[in-house]
PDB file of C-alpha atoms in Angstrom:
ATOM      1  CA  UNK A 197       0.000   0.000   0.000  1.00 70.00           C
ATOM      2  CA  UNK A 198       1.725   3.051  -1.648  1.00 86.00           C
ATOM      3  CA  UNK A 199       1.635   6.174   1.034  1.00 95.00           C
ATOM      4  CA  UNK A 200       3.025   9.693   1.269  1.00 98.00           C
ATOM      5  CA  UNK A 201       5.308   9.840   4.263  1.00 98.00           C
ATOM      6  CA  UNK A 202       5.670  12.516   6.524  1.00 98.00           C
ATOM      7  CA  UNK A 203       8.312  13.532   9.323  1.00 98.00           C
ATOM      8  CA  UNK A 204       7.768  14.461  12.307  1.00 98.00           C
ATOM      9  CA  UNK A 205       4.574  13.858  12.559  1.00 98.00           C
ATOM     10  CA  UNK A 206       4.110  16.654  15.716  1.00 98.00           C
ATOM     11  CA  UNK A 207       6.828  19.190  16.034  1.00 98.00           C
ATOM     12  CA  UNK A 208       6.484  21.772  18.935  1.00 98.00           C
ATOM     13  CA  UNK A 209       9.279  24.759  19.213  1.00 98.00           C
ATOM     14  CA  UNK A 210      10.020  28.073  20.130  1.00 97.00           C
ATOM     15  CA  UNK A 211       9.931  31.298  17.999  1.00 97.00           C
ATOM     16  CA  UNK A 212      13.364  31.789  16.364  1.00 97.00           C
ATOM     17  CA  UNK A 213      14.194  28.250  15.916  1.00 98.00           C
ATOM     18  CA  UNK A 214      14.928  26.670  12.480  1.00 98.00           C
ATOM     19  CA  UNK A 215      11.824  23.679  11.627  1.00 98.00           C
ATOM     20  CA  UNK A 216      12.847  21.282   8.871  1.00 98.00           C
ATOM     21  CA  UNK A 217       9.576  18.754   7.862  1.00 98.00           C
ATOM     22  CA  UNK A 218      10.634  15.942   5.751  1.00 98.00           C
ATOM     23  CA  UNK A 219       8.338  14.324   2.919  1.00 98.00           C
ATOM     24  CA  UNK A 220       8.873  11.024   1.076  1.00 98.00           C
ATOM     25  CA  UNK A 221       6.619  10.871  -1.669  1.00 97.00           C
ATOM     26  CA  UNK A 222       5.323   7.447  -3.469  1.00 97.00           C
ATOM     27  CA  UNK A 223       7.230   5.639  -5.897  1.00 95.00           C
ATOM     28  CA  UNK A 224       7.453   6.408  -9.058  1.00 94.00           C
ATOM     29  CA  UNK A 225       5.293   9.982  -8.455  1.00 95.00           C
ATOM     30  CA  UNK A 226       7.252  12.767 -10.178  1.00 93.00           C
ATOM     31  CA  UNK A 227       5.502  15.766  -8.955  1.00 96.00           C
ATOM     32  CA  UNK A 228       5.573  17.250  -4.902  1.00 97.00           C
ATOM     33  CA  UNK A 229       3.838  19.663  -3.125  1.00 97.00           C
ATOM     34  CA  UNK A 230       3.387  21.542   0.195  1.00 98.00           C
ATOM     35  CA  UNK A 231       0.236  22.786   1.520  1.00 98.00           C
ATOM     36  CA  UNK A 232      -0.466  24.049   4.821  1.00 98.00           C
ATOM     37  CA  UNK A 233      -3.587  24.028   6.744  1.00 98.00           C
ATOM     38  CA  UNK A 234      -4.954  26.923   9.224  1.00 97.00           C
ATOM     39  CA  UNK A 235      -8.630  27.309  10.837  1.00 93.00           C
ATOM     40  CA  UNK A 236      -8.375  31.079   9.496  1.00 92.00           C
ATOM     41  CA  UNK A 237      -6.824  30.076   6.001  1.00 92.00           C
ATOM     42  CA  UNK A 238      -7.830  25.929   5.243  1.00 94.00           C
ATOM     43  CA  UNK A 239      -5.709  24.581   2.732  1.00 97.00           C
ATOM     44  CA  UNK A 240      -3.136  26.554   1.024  1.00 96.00           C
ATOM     45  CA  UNK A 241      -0.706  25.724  -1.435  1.00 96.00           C
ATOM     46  CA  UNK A 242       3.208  26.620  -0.442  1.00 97.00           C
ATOM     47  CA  UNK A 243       5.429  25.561  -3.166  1.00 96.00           C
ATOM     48  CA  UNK A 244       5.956  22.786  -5.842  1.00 96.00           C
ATOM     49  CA  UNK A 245       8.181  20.505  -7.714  1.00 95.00           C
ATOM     50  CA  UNK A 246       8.022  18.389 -10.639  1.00 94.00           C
ATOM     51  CA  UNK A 247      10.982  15.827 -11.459  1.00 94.00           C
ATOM     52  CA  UNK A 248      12.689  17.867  -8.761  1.00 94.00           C
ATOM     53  CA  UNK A 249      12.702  21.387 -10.433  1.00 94.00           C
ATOM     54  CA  UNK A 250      11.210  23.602  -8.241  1.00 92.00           C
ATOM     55  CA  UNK A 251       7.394  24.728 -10.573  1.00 92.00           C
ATOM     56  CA  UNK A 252       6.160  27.499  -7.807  1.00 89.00           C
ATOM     57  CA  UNK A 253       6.883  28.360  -4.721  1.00 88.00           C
ATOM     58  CA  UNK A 254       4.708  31.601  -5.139  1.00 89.00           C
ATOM     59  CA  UNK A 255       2.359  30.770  -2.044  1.00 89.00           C
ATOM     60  CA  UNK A 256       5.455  30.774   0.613  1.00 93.00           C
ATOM     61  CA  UNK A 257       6.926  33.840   2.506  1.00 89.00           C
ATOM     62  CA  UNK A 258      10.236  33.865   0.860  1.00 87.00           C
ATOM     63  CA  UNK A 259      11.942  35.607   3.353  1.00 93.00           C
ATOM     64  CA  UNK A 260      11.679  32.515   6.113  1.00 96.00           C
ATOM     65  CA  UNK A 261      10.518  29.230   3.851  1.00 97.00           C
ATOM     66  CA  UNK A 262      12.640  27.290   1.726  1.00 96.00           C
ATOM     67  CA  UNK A 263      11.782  24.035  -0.073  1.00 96.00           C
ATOM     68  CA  UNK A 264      14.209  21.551  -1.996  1.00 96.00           C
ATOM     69  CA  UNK A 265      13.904  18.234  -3.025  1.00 96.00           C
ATOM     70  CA  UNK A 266      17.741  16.863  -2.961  1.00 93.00           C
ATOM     71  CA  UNK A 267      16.718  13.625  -4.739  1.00 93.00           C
ATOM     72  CA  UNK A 268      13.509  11.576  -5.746  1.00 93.00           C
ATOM     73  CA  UNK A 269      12.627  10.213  -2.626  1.00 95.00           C
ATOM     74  CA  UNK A 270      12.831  13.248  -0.008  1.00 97.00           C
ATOM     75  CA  UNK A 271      11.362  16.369  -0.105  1.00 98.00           C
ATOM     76  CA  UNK A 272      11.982  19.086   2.865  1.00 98.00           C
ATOM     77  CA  UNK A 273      10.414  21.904   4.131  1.00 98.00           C
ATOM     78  CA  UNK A 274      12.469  24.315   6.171  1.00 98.00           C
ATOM     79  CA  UNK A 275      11.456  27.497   8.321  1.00 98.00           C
ATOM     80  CA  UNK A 276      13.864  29.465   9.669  1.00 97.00           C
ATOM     81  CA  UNK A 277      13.260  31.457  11.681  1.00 97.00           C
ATOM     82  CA  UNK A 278       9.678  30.387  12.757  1.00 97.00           C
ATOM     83  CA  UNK A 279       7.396  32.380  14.171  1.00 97.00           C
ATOM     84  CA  UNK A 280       3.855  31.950  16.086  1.00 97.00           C
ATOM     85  CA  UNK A 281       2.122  32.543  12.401  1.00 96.00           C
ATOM     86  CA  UNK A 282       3.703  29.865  11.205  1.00 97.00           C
ATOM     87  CA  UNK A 283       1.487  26.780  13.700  1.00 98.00           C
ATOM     88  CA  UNK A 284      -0.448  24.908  11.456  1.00 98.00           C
ATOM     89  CA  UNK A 285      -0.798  21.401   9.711  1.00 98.00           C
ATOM     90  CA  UNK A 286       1.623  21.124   6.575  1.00 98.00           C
ATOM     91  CA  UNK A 287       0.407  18.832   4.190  1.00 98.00           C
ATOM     92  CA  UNK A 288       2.769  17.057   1.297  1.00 98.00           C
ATOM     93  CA  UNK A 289       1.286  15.711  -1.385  1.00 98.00           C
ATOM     94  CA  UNK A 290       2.598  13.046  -4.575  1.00 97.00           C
ATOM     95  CA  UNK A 291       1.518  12.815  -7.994  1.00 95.00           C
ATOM     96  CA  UNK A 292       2.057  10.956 -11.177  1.00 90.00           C
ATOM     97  CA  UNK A 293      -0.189  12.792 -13.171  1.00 88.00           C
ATOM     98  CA  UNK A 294      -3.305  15.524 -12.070  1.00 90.00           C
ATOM     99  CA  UNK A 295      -4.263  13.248  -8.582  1.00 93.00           C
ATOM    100  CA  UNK A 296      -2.663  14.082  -5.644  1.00 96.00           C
ATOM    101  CA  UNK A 297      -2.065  12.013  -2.536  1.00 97.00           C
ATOM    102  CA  UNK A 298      -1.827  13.790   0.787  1.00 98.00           C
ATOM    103  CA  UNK A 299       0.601  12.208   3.895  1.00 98.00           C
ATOM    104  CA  UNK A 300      -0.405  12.610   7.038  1.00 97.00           C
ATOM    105  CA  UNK A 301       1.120  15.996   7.900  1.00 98.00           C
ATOM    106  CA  UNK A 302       2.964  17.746  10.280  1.00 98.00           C
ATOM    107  CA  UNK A 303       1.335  19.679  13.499  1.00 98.00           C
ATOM    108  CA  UNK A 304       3.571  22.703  13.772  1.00 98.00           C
ATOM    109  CA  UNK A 305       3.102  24.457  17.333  1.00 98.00           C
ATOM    110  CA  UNK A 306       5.692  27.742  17.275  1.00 98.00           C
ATOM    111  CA  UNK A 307       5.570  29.152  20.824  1.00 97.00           C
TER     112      UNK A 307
ATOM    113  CA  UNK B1255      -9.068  36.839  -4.135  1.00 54.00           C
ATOM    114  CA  UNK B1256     -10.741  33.548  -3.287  1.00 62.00           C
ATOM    115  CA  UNK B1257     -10.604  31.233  -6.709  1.00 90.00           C
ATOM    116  CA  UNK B1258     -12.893  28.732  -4.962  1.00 96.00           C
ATOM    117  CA  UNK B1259     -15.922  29.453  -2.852  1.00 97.00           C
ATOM    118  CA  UNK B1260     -18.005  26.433  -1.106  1.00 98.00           C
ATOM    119  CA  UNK B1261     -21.328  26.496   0.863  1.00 97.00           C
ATOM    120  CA  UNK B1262     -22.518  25.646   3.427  1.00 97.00           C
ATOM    121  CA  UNK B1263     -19.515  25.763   5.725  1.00 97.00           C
ATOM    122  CA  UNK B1264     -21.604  23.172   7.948  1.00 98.00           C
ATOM    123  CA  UNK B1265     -24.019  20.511   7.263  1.00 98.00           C
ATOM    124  CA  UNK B1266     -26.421  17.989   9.040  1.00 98.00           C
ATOM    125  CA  UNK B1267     -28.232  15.423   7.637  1.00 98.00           C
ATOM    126  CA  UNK B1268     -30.051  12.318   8.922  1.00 98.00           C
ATOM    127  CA  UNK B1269     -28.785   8.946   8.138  1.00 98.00           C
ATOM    128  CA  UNK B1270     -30.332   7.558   4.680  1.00 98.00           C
ATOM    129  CA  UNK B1271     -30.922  11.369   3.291  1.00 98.00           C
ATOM    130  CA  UNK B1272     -28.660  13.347   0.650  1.00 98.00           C
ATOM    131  CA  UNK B1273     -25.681  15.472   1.258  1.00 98.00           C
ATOM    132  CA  UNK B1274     -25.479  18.515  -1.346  1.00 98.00           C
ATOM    133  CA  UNK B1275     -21.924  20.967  -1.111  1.00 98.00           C
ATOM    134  CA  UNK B1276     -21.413  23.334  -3.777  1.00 98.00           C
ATOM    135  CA  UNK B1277     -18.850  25.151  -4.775  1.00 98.00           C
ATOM    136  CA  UNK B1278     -18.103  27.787  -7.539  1.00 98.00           C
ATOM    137  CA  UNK B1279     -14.886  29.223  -9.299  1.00 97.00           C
ATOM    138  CA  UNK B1280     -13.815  32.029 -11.177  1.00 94.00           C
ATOM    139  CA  UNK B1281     -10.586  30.957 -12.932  1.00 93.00           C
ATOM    140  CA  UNK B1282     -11.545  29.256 -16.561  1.00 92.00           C
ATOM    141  CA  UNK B1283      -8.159  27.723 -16.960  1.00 92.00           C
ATOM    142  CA  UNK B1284      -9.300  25.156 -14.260  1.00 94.00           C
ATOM    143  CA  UNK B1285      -9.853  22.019 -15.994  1.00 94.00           C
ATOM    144  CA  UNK B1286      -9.920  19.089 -12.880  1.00 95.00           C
ATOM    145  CA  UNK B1287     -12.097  19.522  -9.957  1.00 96.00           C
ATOM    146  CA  UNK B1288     -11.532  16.795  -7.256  1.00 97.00           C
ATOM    147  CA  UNK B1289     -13.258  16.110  -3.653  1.00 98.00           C
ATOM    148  CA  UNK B1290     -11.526  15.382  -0.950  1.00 98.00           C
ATOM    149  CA  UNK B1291     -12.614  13.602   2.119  1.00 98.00           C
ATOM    150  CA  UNK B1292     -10.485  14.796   5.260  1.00 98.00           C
ATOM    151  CA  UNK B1293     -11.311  12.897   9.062  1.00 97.00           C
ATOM    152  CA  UNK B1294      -9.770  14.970  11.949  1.00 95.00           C
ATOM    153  CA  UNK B1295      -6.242  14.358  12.572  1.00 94.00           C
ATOM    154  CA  UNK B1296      -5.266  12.794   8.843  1.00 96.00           C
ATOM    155  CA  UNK B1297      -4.408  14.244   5.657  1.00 97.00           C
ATOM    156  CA  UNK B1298      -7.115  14.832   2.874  1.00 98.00           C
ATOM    157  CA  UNK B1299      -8.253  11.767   0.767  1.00 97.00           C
ATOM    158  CA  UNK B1300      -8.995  12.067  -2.863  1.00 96.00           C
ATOM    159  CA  UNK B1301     -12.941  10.745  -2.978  1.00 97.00           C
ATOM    160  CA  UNK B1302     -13.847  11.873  -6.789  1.00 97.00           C
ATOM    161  CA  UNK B1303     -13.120  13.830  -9.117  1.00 96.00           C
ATOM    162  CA  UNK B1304     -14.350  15.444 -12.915  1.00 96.00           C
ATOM    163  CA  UNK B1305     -13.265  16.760 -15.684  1.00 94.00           C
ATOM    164  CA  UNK B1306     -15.086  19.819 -17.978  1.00 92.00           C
ATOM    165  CA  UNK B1307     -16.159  17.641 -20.360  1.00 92.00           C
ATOM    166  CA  UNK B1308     -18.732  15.778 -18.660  1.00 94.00           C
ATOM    167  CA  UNK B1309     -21.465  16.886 -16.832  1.00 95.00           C
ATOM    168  CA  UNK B1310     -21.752  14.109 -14.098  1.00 97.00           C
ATOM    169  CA  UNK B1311     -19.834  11.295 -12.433  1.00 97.00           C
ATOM    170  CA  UNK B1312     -20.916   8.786 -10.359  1.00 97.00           C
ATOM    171  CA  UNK B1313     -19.045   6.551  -7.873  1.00 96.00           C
ATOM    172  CA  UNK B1314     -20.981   4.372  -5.505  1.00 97.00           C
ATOM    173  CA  UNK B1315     -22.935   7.200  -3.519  1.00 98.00           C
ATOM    174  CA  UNK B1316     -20.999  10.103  -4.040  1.00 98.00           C
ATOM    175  CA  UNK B1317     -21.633  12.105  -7.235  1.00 98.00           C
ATOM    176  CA  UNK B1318     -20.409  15.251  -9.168  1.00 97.00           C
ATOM    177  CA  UNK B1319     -22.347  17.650 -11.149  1.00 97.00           C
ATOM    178  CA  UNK B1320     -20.807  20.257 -13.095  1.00 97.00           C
ATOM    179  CA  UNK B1321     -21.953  23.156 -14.794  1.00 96.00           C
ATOM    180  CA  UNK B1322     -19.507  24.738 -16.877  1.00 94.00           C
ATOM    181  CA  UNK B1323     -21.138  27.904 -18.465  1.00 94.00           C
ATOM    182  CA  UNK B1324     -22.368  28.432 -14.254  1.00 96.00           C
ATOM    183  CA  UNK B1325     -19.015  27.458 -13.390  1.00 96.00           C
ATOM    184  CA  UNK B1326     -20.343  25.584 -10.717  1.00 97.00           C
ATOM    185  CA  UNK B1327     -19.518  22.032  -9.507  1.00 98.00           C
ATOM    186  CA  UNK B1328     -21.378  19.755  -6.960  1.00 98.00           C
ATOM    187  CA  UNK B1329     -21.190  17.007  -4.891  1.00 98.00           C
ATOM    188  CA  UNK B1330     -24.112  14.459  -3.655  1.00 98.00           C
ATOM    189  CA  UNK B1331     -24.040  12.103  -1.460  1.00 98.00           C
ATOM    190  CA  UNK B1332     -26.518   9.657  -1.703  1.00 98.00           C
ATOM    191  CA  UNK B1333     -28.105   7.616   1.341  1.00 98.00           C
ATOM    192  CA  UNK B1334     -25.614   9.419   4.193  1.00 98.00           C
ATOM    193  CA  UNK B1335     -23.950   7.140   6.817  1.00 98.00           C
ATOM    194  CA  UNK B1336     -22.648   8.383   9.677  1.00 97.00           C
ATOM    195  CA  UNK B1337     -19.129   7.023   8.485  1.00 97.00           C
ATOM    196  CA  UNK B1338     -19.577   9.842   5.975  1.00 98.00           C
ATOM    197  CA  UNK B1339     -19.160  12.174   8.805  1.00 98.00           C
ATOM    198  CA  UNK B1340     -16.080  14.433   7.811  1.00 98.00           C
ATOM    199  CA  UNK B1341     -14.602  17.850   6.371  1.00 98.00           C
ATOM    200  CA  UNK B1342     -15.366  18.034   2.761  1.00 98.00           C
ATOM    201  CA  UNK B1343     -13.190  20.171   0.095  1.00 98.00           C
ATOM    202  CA  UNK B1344     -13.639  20.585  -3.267  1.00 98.00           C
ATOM    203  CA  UNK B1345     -10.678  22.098  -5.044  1.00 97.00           C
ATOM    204  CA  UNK B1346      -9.556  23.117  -8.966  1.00 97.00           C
ATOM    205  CA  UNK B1347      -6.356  23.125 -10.953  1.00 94.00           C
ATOM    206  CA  UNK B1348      -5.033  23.185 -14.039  1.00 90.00           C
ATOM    207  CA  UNK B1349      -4.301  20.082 -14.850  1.00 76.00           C
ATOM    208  CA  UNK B1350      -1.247  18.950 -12.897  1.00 81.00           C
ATOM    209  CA  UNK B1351      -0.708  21.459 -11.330  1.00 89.00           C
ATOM    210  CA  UNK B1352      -0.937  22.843  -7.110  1.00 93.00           C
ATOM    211  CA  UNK B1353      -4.590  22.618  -5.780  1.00 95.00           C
ATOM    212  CA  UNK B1354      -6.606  25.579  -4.903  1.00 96.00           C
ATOM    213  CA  UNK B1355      -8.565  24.207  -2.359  1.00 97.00           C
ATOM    214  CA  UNK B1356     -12.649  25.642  -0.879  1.00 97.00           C
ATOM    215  CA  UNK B1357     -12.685  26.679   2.811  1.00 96.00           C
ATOM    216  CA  UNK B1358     -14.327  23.040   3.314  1.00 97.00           C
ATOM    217  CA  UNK B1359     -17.785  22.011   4.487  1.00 98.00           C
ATOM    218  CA  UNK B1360     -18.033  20.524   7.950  1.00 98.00           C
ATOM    219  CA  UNK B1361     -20.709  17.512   7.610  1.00 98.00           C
ATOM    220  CA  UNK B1362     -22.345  15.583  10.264  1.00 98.00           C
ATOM    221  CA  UNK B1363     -24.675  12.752   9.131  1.00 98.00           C
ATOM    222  CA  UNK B1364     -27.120  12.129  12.670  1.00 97.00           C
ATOM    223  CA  UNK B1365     -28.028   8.585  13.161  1.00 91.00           C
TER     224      UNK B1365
END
Protein backbone atom coordinates (compact mmCIF):
# COMPACT_ATOMS: atom_id res chain seq x y z
CA UNK A 1 0.00 0.00 0.00
CA UNK A 2 1.72 3.05 -1.65
CA UNK A 3 1.64 6.17 1.03
CA UNK A 4 3.03 9.69 1.27
CA UNK A 5 5.31 9.84 4.26
CA UNK A 6 5.67 12.52 6.52
CA UNK A 7 8.31 13.53 9.32
CA UNK A 8 7.77 14.46 12.31
CA UNK A 9 4.57 13.86 12.56
CA UNK A 10 4.11 16.65 15.72
CA UNK A 11 6.83 19.19 16.03
CA UNK A 12 6.48 21.77 18.94
CA UNK A 13 9.28 24.76 19.21
CA UNK A 14 10.02 28.07 20.13
CA UNK A 15 9.93 31.30 18.00
CA UNK A 16 13.36 31.79 16.36
CA UNK A 17 14.19 28.25 15.92
CA UNK A 18 14.93 26.67 12.48
CA UNK A 19 11.82 23.68 11.63
CA UNK A 20 12.85 21.28 8.87
CA UNK A 21 9.58 18.75 7.86
CA UNK A 22 10.63 15.94 5.75
CA UNK A 23 8.34 14.32 2.92
CA UNK A 24 8.87 11.02 1.08
CA UNK A 25 6.62 10.87 -1.67
CA UNK A 26 5.32 7.45 -3.47
CA UNK A 27 7.23 5.64 -5.90
CA UNK A 28 7.45 6.41 -9.06
CA UNK A 29 5.29 9.98 -8.45
CA UNK A 30 7.25 12.77 -10.18
CA UNK A 31 5.50 15.77 -8.96
CA UNK A 32 5.57 17.25 -4.90
CA UNK A 33 3.84 19.66 -3.13
CA UNK A 34 3.39 21.54 0.20
CA UNK A 35 0.24 22.79 1.52
CA UNK A 36 -0.47 24.05 4.82
CA UNK A 37 -3.59 24.03 6.74
CA UNK A 38 -4.95 26.92 9.22
CA UNK A 39 -8.63 27.31 10.84
CA UNK A 40 -8.37 31.08 9.50
CA UNK A 41 -6.82 30.08 6.00
CA UNK A 42 -7.83 25.93 5.24
CA UNK A 43 -5.71 24.58 2.73
CA UNK A 44 -3.14 26.55 1.02
CA UNK A 45 -0.71 25.72 -1.43
CA UNK A 46 3.21 26.62 -0.44
CA UNK A 47 5.43 25.56 -3.17
CA UNK A 48 5.96 22.79 -5.84
CA UNK A 49 8.18 20.50 -7.71
CA UNK A 50 8.02 18.39 -10.64
CA UNK A 51 10.98 15.83 -11.46
CA UNK A 52 12.69 17.87 -8.76
CA UNK A 53 12.70 21.39 -10.43
CA UNK A 54 11.21 23.60 -8.24
CA UNK A 55 7.39 24.73 -10.57
CA UNK A 56 6.16 27.50 -7.81
CA UNK A 57 6.88 28.36 -4.72
CA UNK A 58 4.71 31.60 -5.14
CA UNK A 59 2.36 30.77 -2.04
CA UNK A 60 5.46 30.77 0.61
CA UNK A 61 6.93 33.84 2.51
CA UNK A 62 10.24 33.87 0.86
CA UNK A 63 11.94 35.61 3.35
CA UNK A 64 11.68 32.52 6.11
CA UNK A 65 10.52 29.23 3.85
CA UNK A 66 12.64 27.29 1.73
CA UNK A 67 11.78 24.04 -0.07
CA UNK A 68 14.21 21.55 -2.00
CA UNK A 69 13.90 18.23 -3.03
CA UNK A 70 17.74 16.86 -2.96
CA UNK A 71 16.72 13.63 -4.74
CA UNK A 72 13.51 11.58 -5.75
CA UNK A 73 12.63 10.21 -2.63
CA UNK A 74 12.83 13.25 -0.01
CA UNK A 75 11.36 16.37 -0.10
CA UNK A 76 11.98 19.09 2.86
CA UNK A 77 10.41 21.90 4.13
CA UNK A 78 12.47 24.32 6.17
CA UNK A 79 11.46 27.50 8.32
CA UNK A 80 13.86 29.46 9.67
CA UNK A 81 13.26 31.46 11.68
CA UNK A 82 9.68 30.39 12.76
CA UNK A 83 7.40 32.38 14.17
CA UNK A 84 3.86 31.95 16.09
CA UNK A 85 2.12 32.54 12.40
CA UNK A 86 3.70 29.86 11.21
CA UNK A 87 1.49 26.78 13.70
CA UNK A 88 -0.45 24.91 11.46
CA UNK A 89 -0.80 21.40 9.71
CA UNK A 90 1.62 21.12 6.58
CA UNK A 91 0.41 18.83 4.19
CA UNK A 92 2.77 17.06 1.30
CA UNK A 93 1.29 15.71 -1.38
CA UNK A 94 2.60 13.05 -4.57
CA UNK A 95 1.52 12.81 -7.99
CA UNK A 96 2.06 10.96 -11.18
CA UNK A 97 -0.19 12.79 -13.17
CA UNK A 98 -3.31 15.52 -12.07
CA UNK A 99 -4.26 13.25 -8.58
CA UNK A 100 -2.66 14.08 -5.64
CA UNK A 101 -2.06 12.01 -2.54
CA UNK A 102 -1.83 13.79 0.79
CA UNK A 103 0.60 12.21 3.90
CA UNK A 104 -0.41 12.61 7.04
CA UNK A 105 1.12 16.00 7.90
CA UNK A 106 2.96 17.75 10.28
CA UNK A 107 1.34 19.68 13.50
CA UNK A 108 3.57 22.70 13.77
CA UNK A 109 3.10 24.46 17.33
CA UNK A 110 5.69 27.74 17.28
CA UNK A 111 5.57 29.15 20.82
CA UNK B 1 -9.07 36.84 -4.13
CA UNK B 2 -10.74 33.55 -3.29
CA UNK B 3 -10.60 31.23 -6.71
CA UNK B 4 -12.89 28.73 -4.96
CA UNK B 5 -15.92 29.45 -2.85
CA UNK B 6 -18.00 26.43 -1.11
CA UNK B 7 -21.33 26.50 0.86
CA UNK B 8 -22.52 25.65 3.43
CA UNK B 9 -19.51 25.76 5.73
CA UNK B 10 -21.60 23.17 7.95
CA UNK B 11 -24.02 20.51 7.26
CA UNK B 12 -26.42 17.99 9.04
CA UNK B 13 -28.23 15.42 7.64
CA UNK B 14 -30.05 12.32 8.92
CA UNK B 15 -28.79 8.95 8.14
CA UNK B 16 -30.33 7.56 4.68
CA UNK B 17 -30.92 11.37 3.29
CA UNK B 18 -28.66 13.35 0.65
CA UNK B 19 -25.68 15.47 1.26
CA UNK B 20 -25.48 18.52 -1.35
CA UNK B 21 -21.92 20.97 -1.11
CA UNK B 22 -21.41 23.33 -3.78
CA UNK B 23 -18.85 25.15 -4.78
CA UNK B 24 -18.10 27.79 -7.54
CA UNK B 25 -14.89 29.22 -9.30
CA UNK B 26 -13.82 32.03 -11.18
CA UNK B 27 -10.59 30.96 -12.93
CA UNK B 28 -11.54 29.26 -16.56
CA UNK B 29 -8.16 27.72 -16.96
CA UNK B 30 -9.30 25.16 -14.26
CA UNK B 31 -9.85 22.02 -15.99
CA UNK B 32 -9.92 19.09 -12.88
CA UNK B 33 -12.10 19.52 -9.96
CA UNK B 34 -11.53 16.80 -7.26
CA UNK B 35 -13.26 16.11 -3.65
CA UNK B 36 -11.53 15.38 -0.95
CA UNK B 37 -12.61 13.60 2.12
CA UNK B 38 -10.49 14.80 5.26
CA UNK B 39 -11.31 12.90 9.06
CA UNK B 40 -9.77 14.97 11.95
CA UNK B 41 -6.24 14.36 12.57
CA UNK B 42 -5.27 12.79 8.84
CA UNK B 43 -4.41 14.24 5.66
CA UNK B 44 -7.11 14.83 2.87
CA UNK B 45 -8.25 11.77 0.77
CA UNK B 46 -8.99 12.07 -2.86
CA UNK B 47 -12.94 10.75 -2.98
CA UNK B 48 -13.85 11.87 -6.79
CA UNK B 49 -13.12 13.83 -9.12
CA UNK B 50 -14.35 15.44 -12.91
CA UNK B 51 -13.27 16.76 -15.68
CA UNK B 52 -15.09 19.82 -17.98
CA UNK B 53 -16.16 17.64 -20.36
CA UNK B 54 -18.73 15.78 -18.66
CA UNK B 55 -21.46 16.89 -16.83
CA UNK B 56 -21.75 14.11 -14.10
CA UNK B 57 -19.83 11.30 -12.43
CA UNK B 58 -20.92 8.79 -10.36
CA UNK B 59 -19.04 6.55 -7.87
CA UNK B 60 -20.98 4.37 -5.50
CA UNK B 61 -22.94 7.20 -3.52
CA UNK B 62 -21.00 10.10 -4.04
CA UNK B 63 -21.63 12.10 -7.23
CA UNK B 64 -20.41 15.25 -9.17
CA UNK B 65 -22.35 17.65 -11.15
CA UNK B 66 -20.81 20.26 -13.10
CA UNK B 67 -21.95 23.16 -14.79
CA UNK B 68 -19.51 24.74 -16.88
CA UNK B 69 -21.14 27.90 -18.47
CA UNK B 70 -22.37 28.43 -14.25
CA UNK B 71 -19.01 27.46 -13.39
CA UNK B 72 -20.34 25.58 -10.72
CA UNK B 73 -19.52 22.03 -9.51
CA UNK B 74 -21.38 19.75 -6.96
CA UNK B 75 -21.19 17.01 -4.89
CA UNK B 76 -24.11 14.46 -3.65
CA UNK B 77 -24.04 12.10 -1.46
CA UNK B 78 -26.52 9.66 -1.70
CA UNK B 79 -28.10 7.62 1.34
CA UNK B 80 -25.61 9.42 4.19
CA UNK B 81 -23.95 7.14 6.82
CA UNK B 82 -22.65 8.38 9.68
CA UNK B 83 -19.13 7.02 8.49
CA UNK B 84 -19.58 9.84 5.97
CA UNK B 85 -19.16 12.17 8.80
CA UNK B 86 -16.08 14.43 7.81
CA UNK B 87 -14.60 17.85 6.37
CA UNK B 88 -15.37 18.03 2.76
CA UNK B 89 -13.19 20.17 0.09
CA UNK B 90 -13.64 20.59 -3.27
CA UNK B 91 -10.68 22.10 -5.04
CA UNK B 92 -9.56 23.12 -8.97
CA UNK B 93 -6.36 23.12 -10.95
CA UNK B 94 -5.03 23.19 -14.04
CA UNK B 95 -4.30 20.08 -14.85
CA UNK B 96 -1.25 18.95 -12.90
CA UNK B 97 -0.71 21.46 -11.33
CA UNK B 98 -0.94 22.84 -7.11
CA UNK B 99 -4.59 22.62 -5.78
CA UNK B 100 -6.61 25.58 -4.90
CA UNK B 101 -8.56 24.21 -2.36
CA UNK B 102 -12.65 25.64 -0.88
CA UNK B 103 -12.68 26.68 2.81
CA UNK B 104 -14.33 23.04 3.31
CA UNK B 105 -17.79 22.01 4.49
CA UNK B 106 -18.03 20.52 7.95
CA UNK B 107 -20.71 17.51 7.61
CA UNK B 108 -22.34 15.58 10.26
CA UNK B 109 -24.67 12.75 9.13
CA UNK B 110 -27.12 12.13 12.67
CA UNK B 111 -28.03 8.58 13.16
Amino acid sequence: DARVTQTPRDKVTEMGQEVTMRCQPILGHNTVFWYRQTMKQGLELLAYFRNRAPLDDSGMPKDRFSAEMPDATLATLKIQPSEPRDSAVYFCASAREETQYFGPGTRLLVL
Amino acid sequence: QQQVKQSPQSLIVQKGGISIINCAYENTAFDYFPWYQQFPGKGPALLIAIRPDVSEKKEGRFTISFNKSAKQFSLHIMDSQPGDSATYFCAASGGADGLTFGKGTHLIIQP
